[in-house]
Coordinates of C-alpha atoms in Angstrom, one line a residue:
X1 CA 39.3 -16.9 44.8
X2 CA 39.6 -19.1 41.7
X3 CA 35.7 -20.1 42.4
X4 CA 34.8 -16.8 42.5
X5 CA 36.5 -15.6 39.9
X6 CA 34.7 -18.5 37.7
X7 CA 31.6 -17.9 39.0
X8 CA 32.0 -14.0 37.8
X9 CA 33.6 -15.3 34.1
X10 CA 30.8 -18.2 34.0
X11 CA 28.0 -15.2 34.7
X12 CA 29.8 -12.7 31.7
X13 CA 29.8 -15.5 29.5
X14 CA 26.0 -16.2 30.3
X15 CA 25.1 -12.4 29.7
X16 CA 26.4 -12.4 26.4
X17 CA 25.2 -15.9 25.4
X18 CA 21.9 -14.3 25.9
X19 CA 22.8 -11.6 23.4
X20 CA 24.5 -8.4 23.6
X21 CA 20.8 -6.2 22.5
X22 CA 20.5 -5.8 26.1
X23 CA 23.5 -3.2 26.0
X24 CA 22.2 -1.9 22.6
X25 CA 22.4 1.9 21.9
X26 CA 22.3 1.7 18.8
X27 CA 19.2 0.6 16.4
X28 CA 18.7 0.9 12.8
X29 CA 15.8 0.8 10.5
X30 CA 16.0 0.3 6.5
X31 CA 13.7 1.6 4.6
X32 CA 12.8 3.4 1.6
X33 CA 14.0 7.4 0.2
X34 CA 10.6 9.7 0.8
X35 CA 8.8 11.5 3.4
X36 CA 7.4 8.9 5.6
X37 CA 10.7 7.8 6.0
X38 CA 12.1 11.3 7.6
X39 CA 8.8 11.3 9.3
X40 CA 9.9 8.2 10.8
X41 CA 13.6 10.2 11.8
X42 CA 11.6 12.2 13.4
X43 CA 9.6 10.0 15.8
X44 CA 12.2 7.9 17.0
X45 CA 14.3 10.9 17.8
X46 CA 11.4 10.8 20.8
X47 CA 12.2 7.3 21.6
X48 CA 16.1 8.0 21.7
X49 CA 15.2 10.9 23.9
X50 CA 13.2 8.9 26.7
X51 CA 15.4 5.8 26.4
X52 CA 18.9 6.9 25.4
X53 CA 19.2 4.3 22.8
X54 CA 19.6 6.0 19.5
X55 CA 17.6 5.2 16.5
X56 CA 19.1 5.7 12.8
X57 CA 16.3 5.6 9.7
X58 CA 18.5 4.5 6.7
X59 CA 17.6 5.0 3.5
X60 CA 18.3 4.2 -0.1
X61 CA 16.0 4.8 -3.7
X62 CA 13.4 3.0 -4.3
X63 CA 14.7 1.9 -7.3
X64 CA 17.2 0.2 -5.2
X65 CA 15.6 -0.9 -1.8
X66 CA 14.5 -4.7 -2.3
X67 CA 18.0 -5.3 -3.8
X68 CA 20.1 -4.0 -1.3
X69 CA 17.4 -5.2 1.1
X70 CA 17.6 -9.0 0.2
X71 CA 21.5 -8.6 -0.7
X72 CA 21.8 -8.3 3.2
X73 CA 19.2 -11.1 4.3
X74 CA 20.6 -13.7 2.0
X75 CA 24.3 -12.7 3.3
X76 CA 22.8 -13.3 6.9
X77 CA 24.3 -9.5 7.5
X78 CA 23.7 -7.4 10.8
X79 CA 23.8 -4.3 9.1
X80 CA 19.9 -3.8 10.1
X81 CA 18.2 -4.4 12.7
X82 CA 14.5 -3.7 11.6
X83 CA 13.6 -3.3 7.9
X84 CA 10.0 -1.7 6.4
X85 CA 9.6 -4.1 4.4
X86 CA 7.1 -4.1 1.4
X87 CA 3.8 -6.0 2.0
X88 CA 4.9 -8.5 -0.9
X89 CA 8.3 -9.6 0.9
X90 CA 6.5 -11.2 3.6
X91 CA 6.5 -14.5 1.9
X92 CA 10.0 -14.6 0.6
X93 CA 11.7 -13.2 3.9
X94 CA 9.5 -15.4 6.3
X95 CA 10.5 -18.6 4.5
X96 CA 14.0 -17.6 4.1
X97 CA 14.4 -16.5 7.7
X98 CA 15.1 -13.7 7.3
X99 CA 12.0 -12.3 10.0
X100 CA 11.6 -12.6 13.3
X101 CA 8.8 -14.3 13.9
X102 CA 6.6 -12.0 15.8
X103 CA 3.2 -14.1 16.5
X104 CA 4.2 -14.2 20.4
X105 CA 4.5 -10.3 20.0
X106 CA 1.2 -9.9 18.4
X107 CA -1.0 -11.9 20.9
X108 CA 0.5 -10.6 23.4
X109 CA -0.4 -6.8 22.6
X110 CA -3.1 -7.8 20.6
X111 CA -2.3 -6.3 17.6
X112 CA -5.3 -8.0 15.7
X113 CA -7.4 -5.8 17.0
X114 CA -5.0 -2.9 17.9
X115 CA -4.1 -2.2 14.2
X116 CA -6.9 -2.1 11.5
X117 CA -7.6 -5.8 10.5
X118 CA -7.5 -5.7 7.0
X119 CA -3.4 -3.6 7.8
X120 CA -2.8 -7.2 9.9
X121 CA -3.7 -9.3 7.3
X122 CA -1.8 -8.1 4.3
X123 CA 1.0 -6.4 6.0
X124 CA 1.6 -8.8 8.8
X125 CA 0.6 -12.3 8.6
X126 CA 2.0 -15.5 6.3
X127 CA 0.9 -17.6 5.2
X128 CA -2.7 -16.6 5.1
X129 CA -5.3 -17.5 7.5
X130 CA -1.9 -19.1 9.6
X131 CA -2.2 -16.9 12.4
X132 CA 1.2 -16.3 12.4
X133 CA 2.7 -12.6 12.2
X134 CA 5.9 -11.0 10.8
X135 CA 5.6 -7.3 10.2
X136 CA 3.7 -4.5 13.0
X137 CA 1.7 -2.3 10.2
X138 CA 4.0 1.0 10.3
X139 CA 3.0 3.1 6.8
X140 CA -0.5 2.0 5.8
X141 CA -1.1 3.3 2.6
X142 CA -3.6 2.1 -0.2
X143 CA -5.1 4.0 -3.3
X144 CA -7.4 6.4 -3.8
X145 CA -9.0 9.2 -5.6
X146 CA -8.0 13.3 -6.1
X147 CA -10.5 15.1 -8.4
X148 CA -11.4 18.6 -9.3
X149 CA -13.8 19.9 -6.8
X150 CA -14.4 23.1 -8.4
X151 CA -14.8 21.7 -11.4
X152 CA -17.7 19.3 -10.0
X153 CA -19.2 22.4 -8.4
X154 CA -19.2 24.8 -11.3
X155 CA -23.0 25.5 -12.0
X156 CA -22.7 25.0 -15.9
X157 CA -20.7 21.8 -15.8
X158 CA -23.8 20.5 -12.8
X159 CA -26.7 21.4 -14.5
X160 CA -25.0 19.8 -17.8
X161 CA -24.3 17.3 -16.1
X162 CA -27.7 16.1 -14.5
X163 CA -29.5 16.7 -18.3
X164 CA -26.9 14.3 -19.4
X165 CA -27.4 11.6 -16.7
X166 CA -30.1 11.9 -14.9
X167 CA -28.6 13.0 -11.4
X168 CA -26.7 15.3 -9.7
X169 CA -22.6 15.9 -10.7
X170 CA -21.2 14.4 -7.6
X171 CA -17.9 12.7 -6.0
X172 CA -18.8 9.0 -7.5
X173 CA -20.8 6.6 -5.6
X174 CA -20.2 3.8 -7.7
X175 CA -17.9 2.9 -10.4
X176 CA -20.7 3.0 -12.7
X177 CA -20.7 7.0 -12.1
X178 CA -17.0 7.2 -12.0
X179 CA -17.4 6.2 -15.9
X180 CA -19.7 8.8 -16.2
X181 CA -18.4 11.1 -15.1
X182 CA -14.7 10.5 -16.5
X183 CA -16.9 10.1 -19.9
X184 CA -18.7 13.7 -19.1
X185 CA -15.1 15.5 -18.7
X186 CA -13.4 14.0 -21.6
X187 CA -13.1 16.5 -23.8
X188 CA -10.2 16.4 -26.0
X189 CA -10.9 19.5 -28.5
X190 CA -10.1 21.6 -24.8
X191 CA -7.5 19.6 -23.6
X192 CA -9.4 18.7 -20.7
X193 CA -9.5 14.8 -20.0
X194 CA -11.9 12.7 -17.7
X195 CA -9.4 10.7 -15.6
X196 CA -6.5 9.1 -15.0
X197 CA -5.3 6.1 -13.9
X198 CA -2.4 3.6 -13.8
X199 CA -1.5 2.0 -16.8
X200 CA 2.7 1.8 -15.9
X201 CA 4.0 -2.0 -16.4
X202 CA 6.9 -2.1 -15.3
X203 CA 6.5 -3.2 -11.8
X204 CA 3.1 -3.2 -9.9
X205 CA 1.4 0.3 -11.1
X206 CA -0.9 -1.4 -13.7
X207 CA -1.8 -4.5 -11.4
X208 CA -2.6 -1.9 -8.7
X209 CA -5.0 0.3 -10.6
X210 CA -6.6 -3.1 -11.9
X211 CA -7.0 -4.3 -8.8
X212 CA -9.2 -1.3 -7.3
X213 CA -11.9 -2.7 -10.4
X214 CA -11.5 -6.4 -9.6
X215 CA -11.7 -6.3 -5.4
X216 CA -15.1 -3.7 -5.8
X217 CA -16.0 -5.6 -8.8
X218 CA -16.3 -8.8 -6.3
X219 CA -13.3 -10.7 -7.5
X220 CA -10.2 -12.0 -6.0
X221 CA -6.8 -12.9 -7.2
X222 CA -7.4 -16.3 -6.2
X223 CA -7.5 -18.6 -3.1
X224 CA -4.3 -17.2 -1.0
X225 CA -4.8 -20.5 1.3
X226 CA -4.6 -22.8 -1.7
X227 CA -3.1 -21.1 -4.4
X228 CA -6.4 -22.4 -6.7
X229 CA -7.1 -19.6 -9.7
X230 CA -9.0 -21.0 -12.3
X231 CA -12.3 -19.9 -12.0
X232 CA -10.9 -17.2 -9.9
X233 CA -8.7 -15.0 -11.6
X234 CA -10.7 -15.7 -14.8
X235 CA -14.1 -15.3 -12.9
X236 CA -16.9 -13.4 -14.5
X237 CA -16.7 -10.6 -12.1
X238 CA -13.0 -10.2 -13.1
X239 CA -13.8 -9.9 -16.7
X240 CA -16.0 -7.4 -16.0
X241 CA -13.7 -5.5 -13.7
X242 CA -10.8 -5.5 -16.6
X243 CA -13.2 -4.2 -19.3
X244 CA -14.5 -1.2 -16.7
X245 CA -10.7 -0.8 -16.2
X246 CA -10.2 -0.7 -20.2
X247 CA -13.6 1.7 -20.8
X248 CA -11.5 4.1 -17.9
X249 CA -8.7 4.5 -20.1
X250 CA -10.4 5.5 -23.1
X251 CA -11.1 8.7 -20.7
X252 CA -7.3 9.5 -19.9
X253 CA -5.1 12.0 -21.3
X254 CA -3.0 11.4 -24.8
X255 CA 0.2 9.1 -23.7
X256 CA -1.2 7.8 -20.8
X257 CA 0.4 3.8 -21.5
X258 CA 2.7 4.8 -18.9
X259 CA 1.8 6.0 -15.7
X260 CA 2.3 6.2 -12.5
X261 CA 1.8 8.2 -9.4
X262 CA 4.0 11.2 -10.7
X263 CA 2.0 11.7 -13.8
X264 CA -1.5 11.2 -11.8
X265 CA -0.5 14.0 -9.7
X266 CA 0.5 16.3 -12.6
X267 CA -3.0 15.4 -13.9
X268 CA -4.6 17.3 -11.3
X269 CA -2.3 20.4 -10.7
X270 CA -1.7 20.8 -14.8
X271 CA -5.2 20.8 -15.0
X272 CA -5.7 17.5 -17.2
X273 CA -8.1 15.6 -16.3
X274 CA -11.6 15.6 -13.5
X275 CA -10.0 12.5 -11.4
X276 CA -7.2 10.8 -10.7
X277 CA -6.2 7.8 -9.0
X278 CA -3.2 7.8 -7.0
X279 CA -1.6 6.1 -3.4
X280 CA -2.7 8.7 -0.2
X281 CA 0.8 9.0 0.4
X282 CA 1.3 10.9 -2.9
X283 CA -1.8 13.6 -1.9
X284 CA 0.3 15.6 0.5
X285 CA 1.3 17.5 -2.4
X286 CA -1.9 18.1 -3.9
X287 CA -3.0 20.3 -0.9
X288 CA 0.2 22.2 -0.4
X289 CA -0.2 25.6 -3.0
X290 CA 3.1 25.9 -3.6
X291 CA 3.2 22.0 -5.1
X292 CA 0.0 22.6 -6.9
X293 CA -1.9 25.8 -7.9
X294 CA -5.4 24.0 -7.7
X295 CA -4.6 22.9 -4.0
X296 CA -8.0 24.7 -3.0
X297 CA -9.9 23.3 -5.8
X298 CA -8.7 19.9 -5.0
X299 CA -11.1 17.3 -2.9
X300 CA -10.4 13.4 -2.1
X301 CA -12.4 10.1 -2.4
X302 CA -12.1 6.5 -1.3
X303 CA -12.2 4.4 -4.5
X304 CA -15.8 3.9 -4.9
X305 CA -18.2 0.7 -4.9
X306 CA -18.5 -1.6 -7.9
X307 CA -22.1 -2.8 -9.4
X308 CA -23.0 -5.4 -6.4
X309 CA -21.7 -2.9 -3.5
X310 CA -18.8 -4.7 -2.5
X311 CA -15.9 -1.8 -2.0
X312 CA -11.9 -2.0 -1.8
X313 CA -9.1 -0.4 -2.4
X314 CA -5.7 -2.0 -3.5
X315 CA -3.2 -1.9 -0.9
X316 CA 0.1 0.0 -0.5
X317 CA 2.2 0.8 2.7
X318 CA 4.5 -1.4 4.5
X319 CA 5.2 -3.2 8.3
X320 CA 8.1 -2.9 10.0
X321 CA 9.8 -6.3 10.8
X322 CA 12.8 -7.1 13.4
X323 CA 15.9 -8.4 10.8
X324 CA 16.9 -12.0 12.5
X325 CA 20.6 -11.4 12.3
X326 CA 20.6 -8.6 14.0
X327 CA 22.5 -8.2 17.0
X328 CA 20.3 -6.1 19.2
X329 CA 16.9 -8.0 18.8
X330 CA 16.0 -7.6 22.1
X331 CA 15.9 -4.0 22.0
X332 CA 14.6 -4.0 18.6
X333 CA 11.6 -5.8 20.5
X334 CA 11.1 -2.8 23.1
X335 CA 11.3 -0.4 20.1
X336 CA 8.4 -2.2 18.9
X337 CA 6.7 -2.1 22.2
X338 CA 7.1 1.4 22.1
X339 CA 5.9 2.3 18.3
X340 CA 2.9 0.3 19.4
X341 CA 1.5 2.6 22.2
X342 CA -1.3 4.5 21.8
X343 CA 0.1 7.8 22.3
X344 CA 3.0 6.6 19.4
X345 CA 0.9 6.3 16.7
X346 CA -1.1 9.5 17.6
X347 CA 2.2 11.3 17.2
X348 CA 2.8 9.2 14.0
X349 CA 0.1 10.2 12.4
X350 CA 0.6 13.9 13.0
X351 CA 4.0 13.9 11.9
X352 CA 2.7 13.3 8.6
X353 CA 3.2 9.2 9.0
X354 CA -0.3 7.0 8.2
X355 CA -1.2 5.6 10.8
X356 CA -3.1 1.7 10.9
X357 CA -3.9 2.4 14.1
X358 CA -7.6 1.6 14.3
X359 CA -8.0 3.9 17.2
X360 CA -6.0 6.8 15.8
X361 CA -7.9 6.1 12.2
X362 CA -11.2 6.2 14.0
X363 CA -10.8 9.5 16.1
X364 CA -12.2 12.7 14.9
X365 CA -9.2 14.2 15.6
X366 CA -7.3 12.6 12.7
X367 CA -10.3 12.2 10.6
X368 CA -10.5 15.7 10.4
X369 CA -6.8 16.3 10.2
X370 CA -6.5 17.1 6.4
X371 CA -8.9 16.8 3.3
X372 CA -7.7 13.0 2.7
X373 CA -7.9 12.0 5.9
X374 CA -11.5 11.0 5.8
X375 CA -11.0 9.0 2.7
X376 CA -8.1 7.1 3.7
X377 CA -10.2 6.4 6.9
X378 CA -12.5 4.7 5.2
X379 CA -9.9 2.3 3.4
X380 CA -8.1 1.0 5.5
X381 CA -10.7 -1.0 6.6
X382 CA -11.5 -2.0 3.1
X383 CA -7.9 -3.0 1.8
X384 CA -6.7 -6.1 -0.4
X385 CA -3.4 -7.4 -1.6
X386 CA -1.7 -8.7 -4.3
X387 CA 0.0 -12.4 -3.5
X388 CA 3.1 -12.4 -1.0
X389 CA 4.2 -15.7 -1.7
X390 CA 8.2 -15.6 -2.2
X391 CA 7.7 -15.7 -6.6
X392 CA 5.1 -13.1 -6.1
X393 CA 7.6 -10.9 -8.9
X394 CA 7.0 -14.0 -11.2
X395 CA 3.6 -13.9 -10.8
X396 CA 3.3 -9.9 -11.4
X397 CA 5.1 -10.3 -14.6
X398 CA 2.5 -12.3 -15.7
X399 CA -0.2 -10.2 -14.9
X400 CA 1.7 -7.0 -16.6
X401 CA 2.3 -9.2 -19.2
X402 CA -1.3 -10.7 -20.2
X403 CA -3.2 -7.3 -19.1
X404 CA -1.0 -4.3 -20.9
X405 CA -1.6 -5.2 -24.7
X406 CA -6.0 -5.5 -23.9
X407 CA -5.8 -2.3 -21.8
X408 CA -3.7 -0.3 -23.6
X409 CA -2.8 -2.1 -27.1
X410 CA -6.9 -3.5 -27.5
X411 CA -5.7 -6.4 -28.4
X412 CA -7.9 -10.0 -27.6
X413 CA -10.6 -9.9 -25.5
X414 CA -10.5 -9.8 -21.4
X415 CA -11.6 -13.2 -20.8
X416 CA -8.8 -14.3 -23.2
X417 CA -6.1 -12.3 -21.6
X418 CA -7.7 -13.4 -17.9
X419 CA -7.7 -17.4 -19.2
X420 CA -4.3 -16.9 -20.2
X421 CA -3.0 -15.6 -16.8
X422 CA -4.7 -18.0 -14.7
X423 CA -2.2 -20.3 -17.2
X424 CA 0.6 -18.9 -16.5
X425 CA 0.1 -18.8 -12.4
X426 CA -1.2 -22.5 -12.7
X427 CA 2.4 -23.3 -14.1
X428 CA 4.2 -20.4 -11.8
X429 CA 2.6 -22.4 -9.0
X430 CA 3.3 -26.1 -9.7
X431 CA 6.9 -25.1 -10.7
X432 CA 7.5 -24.0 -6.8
X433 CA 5.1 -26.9 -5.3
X434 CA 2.3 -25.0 -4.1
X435 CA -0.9 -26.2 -3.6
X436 CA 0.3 -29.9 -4.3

């Protein structure tokens, strides 16, 4: 009796060495207050359904997410089990340990080629080039371009157009003709403006609008691999990106040093300006009438090539990672299994989440889903980042910093304000040891 009671104690007490996930009901996800986030309710109210483990989205502000975020990693706390995590945490919560190291995951399923490759390497794997994975790409996102179809269509503003320029008033196929045509539209005397952009510095908005001119432009950040910038960062193409950046600006409305995706919105449903740029995940809005009283008016555009044809788009969105103090990992893990599956990210996608899915992305089906759809399409195989190394907020400063006053203020020159950064992330880099 004593040996078979020991034997049943010896087998509990294995169980629940192995973790107690495998009697998990309960999951939650943290993540961000907006729509993709009640989207996301909405989808794993399917997976509670077939599975009877119940799934809990919990939000907070943006304004407040990465604190309350990292306040729980760095207290080792359980209170979530998965987090959708900004692309630029990656760094600092892969080093801290905070993430569960999901390269095993990924091979397995082959989520290199399930998800969009250019989604897997920003959103998913650290260091760069490592081949190790941290994140599953959830909410791809990236920016692009809203303008003012019936504007471009009206016969007047076309044939003025062409007399002007030399070809036909069209959405831009370079950035050459998005100057134009931001140039063409700027007309102050009738309150109508050319374009507008991001010029906001107090987190990433400006660094995000520059970096649409800089990746088509054919410039990097620097070497992610090495953490080398000089020559980079201050390259010719980049100085050449940051003045088309600067020449763009000179076409946006009055009191523009400021903005961000709310105002680039109001710029095309208040009638402002011919183009705007803005995240996809903001245009929802612009087709919905009641939102915005141009909605039919209103057409989409990826962000166009630079002079030598190279093409990209900064990146936005987010992965979902599994939080290593959780408690239910195991399950977390057959969550993920599940939001992987083809006929997951189908339903994903129509519930209003994007999708970086490459074959959800690819099918006519989605493609043809809204009047963005096409557009975002065709970035999210053309997306860049911004550094995810764990000082990446250091190094962001820096760039608001050096690139405000030329952009906005026209003060020094870009190749002053370009030398002067790749300075500053020179010293921001030998401070933490990289690249020694």
């Amino acid at each position: 009796m004593r040996k078979t009671v020991t034997g049943i104690l010896a087998g509990i007490s294995f169980t629940l060495a192995c973790g107690t996930s495998a009697f998990a009901q309960e999951l939650t996800i943290f993540w961000a207050e907006w729509d993709p986030a009640n989207y996301l309710q909405e989808l794993v109210n399917e997976y509670e359904a077939e599975t009877g483990v119940k799934v809990t989205v919990e939000t907070t502000p943006w304004s407040d997410f990465q604190t309350k975020a990292f306040t729980e990693f760095n207290a080792k706390g359980s209170a979530y089990d998965m987090v959708v995590g900004d692309s630029q945490w990656i760094g600092a919560a892969s080093e801290g340990g905070h993430y569960v190291d999901l390269t095993e995951f990924f091979n397995k399923h082959n989520l290199q080629e399930v998800m969009a490759p250019a989604t897997v390497k920003y959103y998913a794997e650290y260091p760069s080039n490592s081949g190790k994975y941290w994140s599953v790409p959830a909410e791809g996102d990236a920016v692009g371009w809203s303008y003012r179809k019936d504007w471009f269509e009206d016969p007047k503003e076309m044939e003025a157009f062409k007399a002007k320029y030399g070809y036909d008033l069209d959405v831009p196929k370079d950035w050459k003709q998005l100057r134009d045509i931001a140039e063409f539209f700027h007309r102050p005397d009738e309150k109508r403006y050319g374009i507008a952009i991001y010029t906001d510095n107090s987190y990433d908005a400006l660094v995000m609008g520059v970096e649409n001119a800089i990746f088509s432009f054919g410039g990097e950040l620097g070497d992610y691999a090495t953490y080398k910038v000089d020559g980079i960062i201050n390259s010719e193409q980049n100085v050449k990106a940051v003045e088309a950046y600067k020449e763009l600006y000179g076409f946006t409305p009055p009191g523009w040093a400021k903005s961000f995706f709310i105002e680039n919105n109001q710029a095309i449903t208040e009638n402002l300006a011919a183009m705007s740029m803005n995240y996809f995940a903001f245009f929802p809005a612009l087709i919905n009438e009641a939102s915005n009283p141009n909605a039919k008016g209103t057409g989409f555009f990826a962000n166009p090539p630079g002079p030598n044809g190279d093409q990209y788009a900064a990146l936005g969105g987010q992965g979902i990672s599994v939080v290593s103090y959780s408690e239910n990992i195991d399950e977390s893990m057959k969550f993920l299994e599940w939001f992987i599956k083809d006929e997951t990210q189908k339903k994903w996608a129509e519930l209003g989440g994007y999708t970086a899915h490459a074959k959800t992305l690819e099918s006519k089906e989605f493609r043809e889903a809204t009047p963005y759809n096409e557009a975002f399409y065709q970035t999210m195989f053309k997306v860049k980042d911004f550094w995810a190394t764990p000082e990446y907020a250091e190094l962001l400063i820096a760039m608001n910093q050096r690139l405000y006053p030329y952009i906005t203020g026209d003060q020094g020159t870009a190749k002053e304000a370009l030398d002067a950064l790749a300075a500053d992330w020179n010293a921001t880099f030998k401070k933490y040891g990289r690249g020694q």
